[in-house]
Amino acid sequence: MFPGCVDYREDTLHITTYDASIVDLSAASIMQINCCQYDDPLQDEEFFILFVSEQFWLIGPFVKHALGAIYALRDKHPEIPWRKMVVHRMPWKLREPGCFGLRLFPIAGLGVFPMSDLPARTMIEG
């Protein structure tokens, strides 16, 4: 399984998913970015929820280049709403696949999901 990667260039996030497919997400399509942290003080990594139309992208803390790419996007587009939040529980479906694809640890993964899969208190501001 590919570990996932996010790059920011030409005003687009280029997301390489776990199955090595590439998705281009333009800055204009992003409605809001939630910069998230776990409520566990031992897990201080940031991860991101990007709201796009009727879906959201989850970009976990161990996705290659993600932190730099998201902050570069934020610097270039300060008009995109930015919300800091704490996540208390990571649903199984949103966890990073570990050894043999098992999702044992509550660490955010990488993927696009329907809004109905959002963890509690992570909704888009409106």
Coordinates of C-alpha atoms in Angstrom, one line a residue:
M1 CA 0.0 0.0 0.0
F2 CA 1.3 3.5 -0.9
P3 CA 1.7 5.8 2.1
G4 CA -0.1 8.8 0.6
C5 CA 1.3 12.2 -0.3
V6 CA 0.1 15.8 -0.7
D7 CA 1.8 18.5 -2.7
Y8 CA 0.8 22.1 -3.4
R9 CA 1.7 23.6 -6.7
E10 CA 0.0 25.8 -9.4
D11 CA -2.8 26.6 -6.9
T12 CA -3.8 23.0 -6.6
L13 CA -3.4 20.3 -4.0
H14 CA -2.1 17.1 -5.7
I15 CA -3.2 14.2 -3.5
T16 CA -1.7 10.8 -4.1
T17 CA -4.0 8.3 -2.3
Y18 CA -3.2 5.0 -0.6
D19 CA -3.9 3.1 -3.9
A20 CA -1.5 5.5 -5.7
S21 CA -4.2 7.3 -7.7
I22 CA -3.7 11.1 -8.0
V23 CA -6.5 13.6 -7.4
D24 CA -6.1 17.3 -8.1
L25 CA -8.0 19.6 -5.7
S26 CA -8.1 23.2 -6.7
A27 CA -7.9 25.9 -4.1
A28 CA -11.1 27.4 -5.4
S29 CA -13.0 24.2 -4.6
I30 CA -12.1 24.2 -0.9
M31 CA -14.8 25.8 1.2
Q32 CA -13.2 25.5 4.7
I33 CA -10.1 23.9 6.3
N34 CA -10.3 22.5 9.8
C35 CA -6.9 22.1 11.4
C36 CA -7.4 19.3 13.9
Q37 CA -5.6 17.9 16.9
Y38 CA -6.5 14.9 19.0
D39 CA -7.7 15.5 22.6
D40 CA -4.9 13.1 23.8
P41 CA -1.9 15.2 25.0
L42 CA 0.4 12.4 23.8
Q43 CA -0.8 12.9 20.2
D44 CA 0.1 16.4 19.3
E45 CA 0.2 16.0 15.5
E46 CA -2.0 18.2 13.4
F47 CA -4.3 16.7 10.7
F48 CA -6.7 18.4 8.4
I49 CA -10.3 18.2 7.2
L50 CA -11.0 20.0 3.9
F51 CA -14.6 20.7 3.0
V52 CA -15.3 20.4 -0.7
S53 CA -19.0 20.6 -1.9
E54 CA -20.8 17.6 -0.5
Q55 CA -17.7 15.8 0.7
F56 CA -14.7 16.3 2.9
W57 CA -11.0 15.2 2.5
L58 CA -9.3 13.9 5.5
I59 CA -5.5 14.3 5.4
G60 CA -3.8 12.6 8.4
P61 CA -0.7 13.6 10.3
F62 CA 1.5 11.0 8.7
V63 CA 0.7 11.8 5.0
K64 CA 3.9 12.8 3.3
H65 CA 4.3 16.5 2.7
A66 CA 0.8 17.2 3.9
L67 CA 1.6 19.8 6.7
G68 CA 3.7 21.9 4.3
A69 CA 1.2 21.7 1.5
I70 CA -1.8 22.7 3.6
Y71 CA 0.1 25.6 5.2
A72 CA 1.4 26.8 1.7
L73 CA -2.3 26.7 0.5
R74 CA -3.3 28.7 3.6
D75 CA -0.6 31.3 3.0
K76 CA -1.6 31.7 -0.6
H77 CA -5.4 31.8 0.2
P78 CA -6.1 33.4 3.5
E79 CA -9.7 33.9 2.4
I80 CA -10.4 30.2 2.8
P81 CA -12.0 29.9 6.3
W82 CA -9.6 28.2 8.8
R83 CA -10.9 26.6 12.0
K84 CA -8.8 25.0 14.7
M85 CA -10.5 22.2 16.6
V86 CA -10.0 19.2 18.9
V87 CA -11.2 15.7 17.8
H88 CA -12.2 13.5 20.6
R89 CA -12.8 10.2 18.7
M90 CA -11.6 9.0 15.3
P91 CA -14.1 6.6 13.7
W92 CA -12.7 3.3 12.4
K93 CA -13.5 4.2 8.8
L94 CA -11.4 7.4 8.9
R95 CA -8.3 5.8 10.5
E96 CA -5.0 5.2 8.8
P97 CA -4.6 1.6 7.6
G98 CA -1.7 0.0 9.4
C99 CA -0.1 -3.4 9.1
F100 CA -2.2 -5.7 6.8
G101 CA -4.7 -2.9 6.4
L102 CA -5.9 -3.1 10.0
R103 CA -7.0 0.2 11.5
L104 CA -6.0 -0.5 15.1
F105 CA -4.8 2.9 16.2
P106 CA -7.0 6.1 16.1
I107 CA -4.8 8.0 13.8
A108 CA -6.4 10.0 10.9
G109 CA -5.8 8.5 7.5
L110 CA -6.2 9.9 4.0
G111 CA -9.3 9.9 1.8
V112 CA -12.5 11.6 0.6
F113 CA -15.7 10.8 2.4
P114 CA -19.4 11.9 2.4
M115 CA -20.3 14.6 5.0
S116 CA -22.3 12.0 6.9
D117 CA -19.0 10.4 8.0
L118 CA -17.8 13.5 9.9
P119 CA -16.8 13.0 13.5
A120 CA -18.9 14.9 16.0
R121 CA -18.4 18.7 16.3
T122 CA -16.4 18.9 13.0
M123 CA -19.2 20.4 10.8
I124 CA -18.5 23.2 8.4
E125 CA -19.3 26.7 9.7
G126 CA -22.3 28.2 8.0

